[in-house]
Coordinates of C-alpha atoms (C1' of nucleotides) in Angstrom, one line a residue:
Chain A
M1 CA 0.0 -32.3 15.9
K2 CA -0.1 -34.0 19.5
T3 CA 1.9 -31.3 20.9
A4 CA -0.1 -29.7 24.2
L5 CA -1.6 -26.4 23.2
N6 CA -1.5 -23.7 26.3
I7 CA -4.9 -22.6 25.4
E8 CA -5.2 -19.8 28.0
K9 CA -2.1 -18.0 26.6
I10 CA -3.1 -18.4 22.9
F11 CA -6.5 -16.8 24.2
N12 CA -4.7 -14.4 25.8
Q13 CA -2.6 -13.2 22.9
S14 CA -4.9 -13.0 19.8
N15 CA -7.6 -10.7 19.4
F16 CA -8.9 -13.7 16.8
F17 CA -10.6 -15.0 20.0
N18 CA -12.7 -12.1 21.4
G19 CA -15.7 -12.2 22.9
I20 CA -15.6 -16.1 22.6
S21 CA -15.6 -18.4 25.6
V22 CA -12.9 -20.2 26.4
S23 CA -14.3 -23.6 26.4
Y24 CA -14.6 -23.1 22.8
V25 CA -11.4 -21.9 21.8
A26 CA -10.2 -25.4 23.0
D27 CA -12.7 -26.3 20.3
I28 CA -11.4 -24.1 17.5
L29 CA -7.9 -25.0 18.3
K30 CA -8.7 -28.9 17.8
A31 CA -10.0 -28.7 14.5
G32 CA -6.7 -27.0 13.3
T33 CA -3.3 -28.7 12.6
I34 CA 0.0 -27.3 14.0
R35 CA 2.9 -26.8 11.7
I36 CA 6.4 -26.0 13.1
L37 CA 9.0 -24.3 10.6
K38 CA 12.5 -23.2 10.8
T39 CA 14.3 -19.9 9.3
N40 CA 13.8 -19.2 6.0
D41 CA 11.3 -22.1 5.3
I42 CA 8.2 -21.0 3.3
L43 CA 4.8 -21.9 4.4
F44 CA 3.3 -20.8 1.4
H45 CA 3.8 -19.1 -2.1
Q46 CA 1.9 -16.4 -3.8
G47 CA -0.4 -17.9 -6.6
D48 CA -0.6 -21.2 -4.6
P49 CA -3.9 -22.2 -4.1
A50 CA -5.1 -20.7 -0.6
T51 CA -6.2 -24.2 1.2
R52 CA -5.3 -23.1 4.7
I53 CA -5.7 -20.2 7.2
Y54 CA -3.1 -19.3 9.9
L55 CA -2.5 -18.2 13.3
V56 CA 1.2 -17.4 14.5
L57 CA 1.7 -19.1 18.2
E58 CA 5.5 -18.3 18.0
G59 CA 8.0 -16.7 15.7
Q60 CA 7.7 -14.6 13.2
L61 CA 7.0 -14.6 9.3
K62 CA 7.3 -11.8 7.0
L63 CA 4.6 -11.6 3.9
T64 CA 6.0 -10.5 0.6
K65 CA 4.6 -9.7 -2.4
L66 CA 6.8 -10.1 -6.0
H67 CA 6.7 -7.7 -8.8
E68 CA 7.1 -8.9 -12.1
A69 CA 10.2 -7.0 -12.6
G70 CA 11.9 -8.7 -9.9
K71 CA 11.3 -6.5 -7.1
E72 CA 9.8 -7.9 -3.9
A73 CA 7.8 -5.6 -1.5
I74 CA 7.3 -6.6 2.5
I75 CA 3.9 -6.5 2.8
R76 CA 4.2 -6.5 6.4
Y77 CA 5.3 -8.6 9.5
I78 CA 3.4 -11.7 11.1
C79 CA 4.2 -12.3 15.1
P80 CA 2.4 -14.2 17.7
G81 CA -1.3 -14.2 17.8
E82 CA -2.3 -13.0 14.7
L83 CA -3.9 -14.4 11.7
M84 CA -2.3 -14.7 8.0
A85 CA -3.5 -16.2 4.5
T86 CA -7.2 -14.5 5.5
V87 CA -7.8 -14.7 1.7
T88 CA -8.6 -18.6 2.3
V89 CA -12.3 -18.0 3.0
L90 CA -12.3 -16.7 -0.3
K91 CA -13.9 -19.2 -3.2
K92 CA -10.9 -20.7 -5.1
G93 CA -8.3 -17.9 -4.3
E94 CA -4.8 -17.8 -4.5
Y95 CA -2.3 -16.7 -1.7
L96 CA -1.5 -13.6 -2.6
V97 CA 1.5 -13.1 -0.9
T98 CA 4.6 -15.5 -0.1
A99 CA 4.6 -16.4 3.8
E100 CA 8.4 -16.9 4.7
V101 CA 9.8 -17.8 8.1
V102 CA 12.3 -15.0 9.9
S103 CA 12.5 -17.0 13.1
K104 CA 11.4 -20.5 14.3
T105 CA 7.7 -20.0 14.2
K106 CA 4.9 -22.4 15.2
V107 CA 1.4 -22.0 13.5
I108 CA -1.9 -23.3 13.6
G109 CA -3.7 -23.7 10.4
W110 CA -7.3 -24.4 9.3
G111 CA -8.6 -25.8 5.9
R112 CA -11.0 -23.8 4.2
Q113 CA -14.0 -25.5 4.7
T114 CA -13.4 -25.9 8.6
I115 CA -12.7 -22.2 8.9
L116 CA -16.3 -21.5 7.0
D117 CA -18.0 -23.8 9.4
L118 CA -16.4 -22.3 12.6
M119 CA -17.5 -18.9 11.3
N120 CA -21.1 -20.4 10.6
R121 CA -21.2 -21.7 14.2
Y122 CA -19.2 -19.2 16.0
P123 CA -20.4 -15.9 14.5
Q124 CA -18.4 -13.8 16.3
I125 CA -14.9 -15.3 14.5
A126 CA -16.4 -14.1 11.2
I127 CA -16.6 -10.3 13.0
N128 CA -13.3 -11.0 14.5
M129 CA -11.9 -11.8 11.2
L130 CA -13.2 -8.8 9.9
C131 CA -12.1 -6.7 12.5
I132 CA -8.4 -7.8 11.9
V133 CA -8.9 -7.7 8.3
L134 CA -10.1 -3.9 8.5
E135 CA -7.1 -2.4 10.7
R136 CA -5.0 -4.3 8.1
I137 CA -6.5 -2.4 5.4
D138 CA -5.9 0.8 7.8
D139 CA -2.4 -0.2 7.9
M140 CA -2.1 -0.7 4.2
Q141 CA -3.7 2.6 3.3
R142 CA -1.6 4.5 6.1
R143 CA 1.6 3.1 4.2
Y144 CA 0.5 3.8 0.7
L145 CA 0.0 7.3 1.9
E146 CA 3.3 7.8 3.4
L147 CA 4.6 5.8 0.2
S148 CA 3.0 8.4 -2.0
A149 CA 4.0 11.6 0.1
E150 CA 6.9 11.2 2.1
H151 CA 11.3 10.6 1.7
A152 CA 13.1 7.9 1.9
E153 CA 14.6 9.0 5.3
Q154 CA 10.7 9.6 6.6
R155 CA 9.8 6.3 5.6
I156 CA 12.9 4.5 6.9
A157 CA 12.2 6.0 10.5
R158 CA 8.4 5.2 10.1
S159 CA 9.3 1.2 9.3
L160 CA 11.9 1.0 12.2
L161 CA 9.2 3.2 14.7
R162 CA 6.7 0.1 13.2
I163 CA 8.7 -3.2 13.8
M164 CA 9.9 -1.6 16.9
Q165 CA 5.9 -1.3 17.8
H166 CA 5.6 -5.1 16.3
A167 CA 8.2 -7.0 17.4
G168 CA 10.3 -4.6 19.7
Q169 CA 11.9 -5.9 22.7
K170 CA 13.3 -3.8 25.5
L171 CA 17.0 -4.0 26.3
Q172 CA 19.1 -1.6 28.7
D173 CA 20.5 0.0 25.7
G174 CA 17.8 0.5 23.6
I175 CA 14.6 -1.3 22.1
H176 CA 16.0 -4.1 19.8
V177 CA 14.1 -5.7 16.7
N178 CA 13.7 -9.4 18.1
F179 CA 14.4 -11.2 14.8
P180 CA 16.9 -11.0 12.3
I181 CA 16.5 -8.3 9.8
T182 CA 18.9 -6.8 7.0
L183 CA 19.0 -3.9 4.9
K184 CA 17.7 -5.3 1.8
E185 CA 14.7 -6.2 4.1
L186 CA 14.3 -3.2 5.8
A187 CA 14.7 -1.3 2.3
E188 CA 12.0 -3.7 1.1
Y189 CA 9.8 -3.0 3.7
N190 CA 9.4 0.9 2.8
G191 CA 10.0 1.1 -0.9
T192 CA 13.7 2.6 -0.9
T193 CA 16.7 0.5 -1.6
L194 CA 19.5 -1.3 0.4
Y195 CA 22.0 1.3 -0.2
T196 CA 19.6 4.5 0.6
V197 CA 19.0 2.5 4.2
S198 CA 22.6 1.8 4.9
R199 CA 23.6 5.7 3.9
T200 CA 20.0 6.7 6.5
L201 CA 21.2 4.2 8.9
S202 CA 24.9 5.5 8.8
A203 CA 23.8 8.7 9.7
W204 CA 21.6 7.9 12.2
R205 CA 24.0 5.6 14.3
K206 CA 26.8 8.6 14.0
K207 CA 23.9 10.9 15.8
G208 CA 23.6 8.0 18.5
W209 CA 20.2 7.2 17.4
I210 CA 20.4 3.9 16.9
K211 CA 23.1 1.3 16.9
S212 CA 23.6 -1.9 14.3
R213 CA 25.1 -5.0 13.5
R214 CA 24.9 -7.7 10.8
N215 CA 20.8 -8.3 11.0
H216 CA 20.6 -6.9 14.4
I217 CA 19.2 -3.2 14.8
T218 CA 18.7 -1.5 17.9
I219 CA 17.0 2.0 18.4
T220 CA 18.3 3.7 21.3
D221 CA 16.4 6.8 21.0
P222 CA 13.4 6.3 19.6
H223 CA 12.2 9.7 20.3
Q224 CA 14.1 10.9 17.7
L225 CA 12.5 9.0 15.1
V226 CA 9.5 10.3 16.1
L227 CA 10.1 13.7 15.8
L228 CA 12.2 13.1 11.9
V229 CA 8.8 11.7 11.4
E230 CA 6.2 14.1 12.2
S231 CA 8.2 17.2 11.2
E232 CA 6.7 18.8 8.3
Chain B
M1 CA -36.8 7.4 3.2
K2 CA -39.7 6.8 1.0
T3 CA -37.8 6.4 -2.5
A4 CA -39.3 3.3 -4.3
L5 CA -36.2 0.9 -4.2
N6 CA -35.6 -1.4 -7.4
I7 CA -34.6 -4.3 -4.9
E8 CA -34.0 -6.6 -7.8
K9 CA -31.2 -4.4 -9.6
I10 CA -29.5 -3.7 -6.2
F11 CA -29.9 -7.2 -5.3
N12 CA -28.0 -8.2 -8.9
Q13 CA -25.2 -5.3 -9.1
S14 CA -24.0 -5.7 -5.6
N15 CA -21.8 -9.1 -4.4
F16 CA -23.1 -7.6 -0.9
F17 CA -26.0 -10.0 -1.1
N18 CA -24.4 -13.3 -2.2
G19 CA -25.9 -16.1 -1.1
I20 CA -28.6 -14.4 0.5
S21 CA -32.4 -14.9 -0.7
V22 CA -34.0 -11.6 -2.3
S23 CA -36.9 -12.2 0.7
Y24 CA -34.3 -11.5 2.9
V25 CA -32.7 -8.6 1.1
A26 CA -35.7 -6.8 1.3
D27 CA -35.5 -6.8 5.1
I28 CA -31.9 -5.6 5.3
L29 CA -32.4 -2.9 2.9
K30 CA -35.5 -1.7 5.0
A31 CA -33.1 -1.5 7.7
G32 CA -31.5 1.2 6.0
T33 CA -32.0 4.7 5.1
I34 CA -31.3 6.7 1.6
R35 CA -29.3 9.4 1.0
I36 CA -29.3 11.6 -2.5
L37 CA -25.9 13.9 -2.6
K38 CA -24.4 15.6 -5.5
T39 CA -21.0 16.3 -6.6
N40 CA -18.8 17.7 -4.1
D41 CA -21.0 16.6 -1.3
I42 CA -19.1 15.0 1.3
L43 CA -20.7 11.9 2.8
F44 CA -18.4 11.5 5.7
H45 CA -14.7 12.9 6.7
Q46 CA -11.6 11.0 7.7
G47 CA -11.4 11.4 11.2
D48 CA -15.2 11.6 12.3
P49 CA -16.6 9.2 14.4
A50 CA -17.7 6.2 12.3
T51 CA -21.4 5.6 12.7
R52 CA -22.8 4.4 9.5
I53 CA -21.4 2.1 6.8
Y54 CA -22.7 2.8 3.0
L55 CA -23.8 0.7 0.2
V56 CA -23.6 3.1 -3.3
L57 CA -26.9 2.5 -5.5
E58 CA -25.9 5.2 -8.6
G59 CA -23.2 7.3 -8.8
Q60 CA -19.5 7.7 -7.5
L61 CA -17.3 8.7 -4.7
K62 CA -13.7 8.9 -4.6
L63 CA -12.3 8.1 -1.0
T64 CA -9.5 9.9 0.0
K65 CA -6.7 10.1 2.9
L66 CA -5.1 13.0 3.7
H67 CA -1.3 13.5 4.7
E68 CA 0.1 15.8 7.4
A69 CA 1.9 17.4 4.6
G70 CA -1.0 18.7 3.1
K71 CA -0.8 16.0 0.2
E72 CA -4.0 13.6 -0.4
A73 CA -4.0 10.3 -1.9
I74 CA -7.2 8.8 -3.4
I75 CA -7.4 5.6 -1.9
R76 CA -9.9 4.4 -4.6
Y77 CA -12.8 4.9 -6.7
I78 CA -16.5 3.6 -5.0
C79 CA -19.3 2.7 -7.9
P80 CA -22.8 1.3 -7.5
G81 CA -23.2 -1.9 -5.8
E82 CA -20.2 -1.1 -3.7
L83 CA -19.4 -1.1 -0.1
M84 CA -17.9 1.6 1.7
A85 CA -16.9 2.9 5.3
T86 CA -16.5 -0.8 6.3
V87 CA -14.7 0.4 9.5
T88 CA -17.8 1.1 11.1
V89 CA -18.3 -2.5 12.1
L90 CA -15.3 -1.8 14.6
K91 CA -15.6 -0.9 18.0
K92 CA -15.2 2.8 18.6
G93 CA -14.0 3.5 15.3
E94 CA -13.5 6.8 13.3
Y95 CA -13.8 7.0 9.3
L96 CA -10.2 6.3 7.8
V97 CA -10.8 8.2 4.8
T98 CA -12.9 11.1 3.5
A99 CA -15.8 10.5 1.2
E100 CA -16.1 13.0 -1.8
V101 CA -19.1 12.6 -4.1
V102 CA -17.6 12.9 -8.0
S103 CA -21.1 12.9 -9.5
K104 CA -24.4 12.7 -8.2
T105 CA -25.0 9.7 -6.0
K106 CA -27.3 7.8 -4.0
V107 CA -26.6 5.5 -1.1
I108 CA -28.0 3.3 1.3
G109 CA -26.6 3.7 4.9
W110 CA -26.8 1.2 8.1
G111 CA -26.1 2.5 12.0
R112 CA -23.3 0.2 13.7
Q113 CA -25.8 -1.5 15.6
T114 CA -27.6 -2.4 12.6
I115 CA -25.6 -4.1 11.0
L116 CA -24.0 -5.8 13.7
D117 CA -27.7 -7.3 13.9
L118 CA -27.7 -8.1 10.8
M119 CA -24.7 -10.0 10.7
N120 CA -25.8 -12.0 13.6
R121 CA -29.4 -12.9 12.4
Y122 CA -27.3 -13.3 8.4
P123 CA -23.9 -15.0 9.4
Q124 CA -23.2 -14.9 5.3
I125 CA -23.6 -11.1 5.5
A126 CA -20.3 -10.8 7.8
I127 CA -18.9 -13.7 5.4
N128 CA -19.7 -11.2 2.5
M129 CA -18.2 -8.4 4.0
L130 CA -15.1 -10.2 4.9
C131 CA -14.8 -11.2 1.0
I132 CA -15.4 -8.0 0.1
V133 CA -13.0 -6.8 2.3
L134 CA -10.1 -9.0 1.3
E135 CA -10.5 -8.0 -2.4
R136 CA -10.0 -4.5 -1.0
I137 CA -6.5 -5.5 0.8
D138 CA -5.5 -7.1 -2.5
D139 CA -6.1 -4.2 -4.4
M140 CA -4.0 -1.7 -1.7
Q141 CA -1.4 -4.9 -1.5
R142 CA -1.1 -4.6 -5.3
R143 CA -1.4 -1.1 -5.5
Y144 CA 1.4 -0.7 -3.0
L145 CA 3.8 -2.8 -4.4
E146 CA 3.4 -1.0 -8.1
L147 CA 3.9 2.5 -5.9
S148 CA 7.2 1.1 -4.7
A149 CA 8.3 -0.9 -8.0
E150 CA 6.9 1.3 -11.1
H151 CA 7.6 4.3 -12.6
A152 CA 5.4 7.2 -12.8
E153 CA 4.4 6.5 -16.5
Q154 CA 3.6 3.0 -15.8
R155 CA 1.7 4.1 -13.0
I156 CA -0.1 6.6 -14.3
A157 CA -1.1 3.6 -17.2
R158 CA -2.3 1.3 -14.6
S159 CA -4.9 3.8 -12.6
L160 CA -6.7 4.5 -16.3
L161 CA -6.4 1.2 -16.8
R162 CA -8.4 0.7 -13.4
I163 CA -10.7 3.0 -13.5
M164 CA -11.5 2.2 -17.3
Q165 CA -12.6 -1.5 -16.2
H166 CA -14.4 0.0 -12.6
A167 CA -16.2 2.8 -14.4
G168 CA -15.7 2.8 -18.2
Q169 CA -18.5 3.1 -20.7
K170 CA -18.0 2.3 -24.3
L171 CA -18.5 4.9 -27.1
Q172 CA -17.5 4.7 -30.9
D173 CA -14.1 6.1 -30.2
G174 CA -13.3 4.4 -27.6
I175 CA -13.5 3.8 -23.6
H176 CA -14.6 6.4 -21.8
V177 CA -14.0 7.5 -18.3
N178 CA -18.0 8.1 -16.9
F179 CA -17.4 10.7 -14.4
P180 CA -15.7 14.1 -14.4
I181 CA -11.7 13.4 -13.5
T182 CA -9.1 16.2 -13.1
L183 CA -5.4 15.5 -13.9
K184 CA -4.8 16.4 -10.1
E185 CA -7.0 13.3 -9.2
L186 CA -5.5 11.5 -11.5
A187 CA -2.1 12.5 -9.7
E188 CA -3.5 11.6 -6.3
Y189 CA -4.6 8.3 -7.8
N190 CA -1.0 7.3 -8.3
G191 CA 1.5 9.4 -6.5
T192 CA 2.8 11.4 -9.3
T193 CA 2.2 15.2 -9.9
L194 CA -0.3 17.1 -11.9
Y195 CA 2.6 17.9 -14.4
T196 CA 4.1 14.5 -14.7
V197 CA 0.6 13.4 -15.5
S198 CA -0.2 16.2 -18.0
R199 CA 3.3 15.5 -19.9
T200 CA 2.7 11.6 -19.9
L201 CA -1.1 12.4 -21.7
S202 CA 0.2 14.8 -24.0
A203 CA 2.6 12.1 -24.8
W204 CA -0.1 9.5 -25.1
R205 CA -2.6 11.7 -27.0
K206 CA 0.4 12.4 -29.5
K207 CA 1.0 8.8 -30.2
G208 CA -3.3 8.2 -30.0
W209 CA -4.0 6.1 -27.4
I210 CA -6.3 8.7 -25.8
K211 CA -8.0 11.6 -26.0
S212 CA -8.7 14.4 -23.0
R213 CA -10.9 17.4 -22.8
R214 CA -10.9 19.4 -19.2
N215 CA -12.8 16.5 -17.1
H216 CA -12.8 13.8 -19.4
I217 CA -10.4 11.1 -20.7
T218 CA -11.4 8.5 -23.7
I219 CA -9.0 5.8 -24.0
T220 CA -9.1 4.9 -27.7
D221 CA -6.3 2.3 -27.4
P222 CA -6.5 0.3 -24.3
H223 CA -4.1 -2.0 -25.5
Q224 CA -1.1 -0.1 -26.0
L225 CA -1.7 0.8 -22.3
V226 CA -1.8 -3.0 -21.3
L227 CA 1.5 -3.1 -23.2
L228 CA 3.6 -0.4 -21.9
V229 CA 2.3 -2.0 -17.9
E230 CA 3.8 -5.3 -18.8
S231 CA 6.6 -4.6 -20.6
E232 CA 9.4 -5.0 -18.1
Chain C
dC1 C1' -17.4 39.6 -22.1
dG2 C1' -14.6 38.3 -18.4
dA3 C1' -12.8 35.8 -14.9
dC4 C1' -11.7 31.5 -12.7
dG5 C1' -9.8 26.6 -12.6
dC6 C1' -7.8 23.2 -15.2
dA7 C1' -4.2 22.0 -18.6
dT8 C1' 0.2 22.5 -21.0
dT9 C1' 4.9 23.4 -21.4
dG10 C1' 9.6 25.3 -20.2
dA11 C1' 13.5 25.5 -17.5
dC12 C1' 15.8 23.8 -13.1
dA13 C1' 17.3 20.9 -9.6
dG14 C1' 17.9 17.3 -6.3
dG15 C1' 16.5 13.1 -4.5
dG16 C1' 17.6 8.7 -4.4
dC17 C1' 18.9 4.6 -7.4
dT18 C1' 22.1 2.4 -10.1
dC19 C1' 26.8 0.0 -10.2
dA20 C1' 31.1 -1.2 -8.6
dA21 C1' 34.6 -1.4 -5.6
dT22 C1' 35.6 -2.4 -0.3
dT23 C1' 35.3 -3.7 4.0
dT24 C1' 33.5 -6.0 7.7
dA25 C1' 31.3 -9.7 10.3
dA26 C1' 29.7 -14.2 10.5
dG27 C1' 29.9 -19.0 10.2
dT28 C1' 32.4 -23.4 8.5
dG29 C1' 35.2 -27.2 8.3
dG30 C1' 40.0 -29.1 8.8
Chain D
dC1 C1' 41.6 -22.0 16.6
dC2 C1' 42.7 -20.1 12.4
dA3 C1' 41.9 -19.5 7.6
dC4 C1' 38.7 -19.4 4.3
dT5 C1' 34.1 -18.5 2.0
dT6 C1' 30.5 -16.3 1.8
dA7 C1' 26.9 -12.9 3.0
dA8 C1' 26.0 -7.9 4.4
dA9 C1' 26.8 -3.5 4.9
dT10 C1' 29.9 0.7 3.2
dT11 C1' 31.2 4.0 0.5
dG12 C1' 31.6 7.2 -4.0
dA13 C1' 30.3 8.9 -8.1
dG14 C1' 27.4 9.9 -11.6
dC15 C1' 22.9 10.5 -14.0
dC16 C1' 18.3 10.3 -14.4
dC17 C1' 13.5 10.5 -13.4
dT18 C1' 10.2 13.6 -11.4
dG19 C1' 8.8 17.4 -8.5
dT20 C1' 8.8 21.9 -8.2
dC21 C1' 7.9 26.4 -9.6
dA22 C1' 6.9 29.9 -13.0
dA23 C1' 4.6 31.5 -16.9
dT24 C1' 0.7 30.9 -20.6
dG25 C1' -2.7 29.2 -23.0
dC26 C1' -7.7 27.5 -22.7
dG27 C1' -12.4 26.4 -22.1
dT28 C1' -16.6 26.9 -19.5
dC29 C1' -20.1 29.0 -16.8
dG30 C1' -21.7 32.7 -14.6

DNA sequence: CGACGCATTGACAGGGCTCAATTTAAGTGG
DNA sequence: CCACTTAAATTGAGCCCTGTCAATGCGTCG
């Protein structure tokens, strides 16, 4: 809680603070509390009462939604500068997803009343949050459309490209997904199965489009994936 | 524009005005302009610059998203009291979906700057909009999960139940969808095909769960659909 | 009455899920 | 450092769901 925060950096990496003067940002951050989490920690569970909204400072989390039948879908990955658990601003809400830490993570959280107060004090916060949420709707609508219209291979390509843009790290041999990810997770991210993903990646590996080892994926030829996605 | 509006009614039917005094509502409505549309009219197209946000006063519209491959998905139906085209508040945005009128419709629209001004004047508007949009995200996330985890029959049942709750009219022989809807639309609403929907509805009709004629569906035994959805 | 759009039904094929058996790789503790 | 353990990944075989294509039926409106 007494961790020294690099306010400037946080301000720059997050569109949550767009149009808000840096001097206010310190104020806003002071109202929140810091939490450090390690891999596989659960920040909150789907169904828990939604008490806090979080901004990710470091690391990554995945948001998953559980289906009665036991299946699980990955709704999105959350990277530094991104907001999560925005439902908190709704009256008496529950978390709609589960947030699980993918690699060592630092977040800052605000309670419901705090965030409502902040929104009243700085209306720009409400507007920024609205914009963030609107972008997220767009993302979900797109993925919904893709899920209903595209075949497995295309969807797998899309998810790799999305993750790459979101959390890609440029190495000499390609763009590397900078957090551990399993085939099962990749499958849950695009509504296929672990087996289909394995077969598909095997094929791509043979073509030299990607490299992969346990928990790691590097895309060596992103362009091919783009072509695949855009074909028909 | 000079249509006499029943402000009281609008105020009551829409959660857009939650926590806002009725006297201000008149103010807010005055800032917008009314449009009357007939079946099959397009209020806006996906890709057009997003200039206006709309509140539906009467009728229904469907929001569809088009896929490159030519397929189309119905993102949601919009009924009286509901807001649409919320993207408008984003900078230099485009409409992300197409809004097509399903039955005679009356909407009120506000320009981008107007709505931003209103949000600054009445912060509660921004908060309400945020809540509306958050509910919509939840809806999309649920449907995404269902699409990836459930079989066609379950999804068709779910879409009927959703539409029923949203736009159902209680008649003596069951609950009737109070706008014209085709099998193709139903299929586009749940990511199946016209043919699968036809077969499924035929089966249900034989079991006495529904009645249907061209463009009309009545659910005579909703409970069976609920059971179907909840089974496994 | 004719024509068009919507709905129905059958036949068929194939994508991808399921299940099972192995292989590979990473981590752990003596 | 190596044997051991366990989780992840690979691969094959089979089948079922559901999409596709084609033909026909039906109802509604001009």
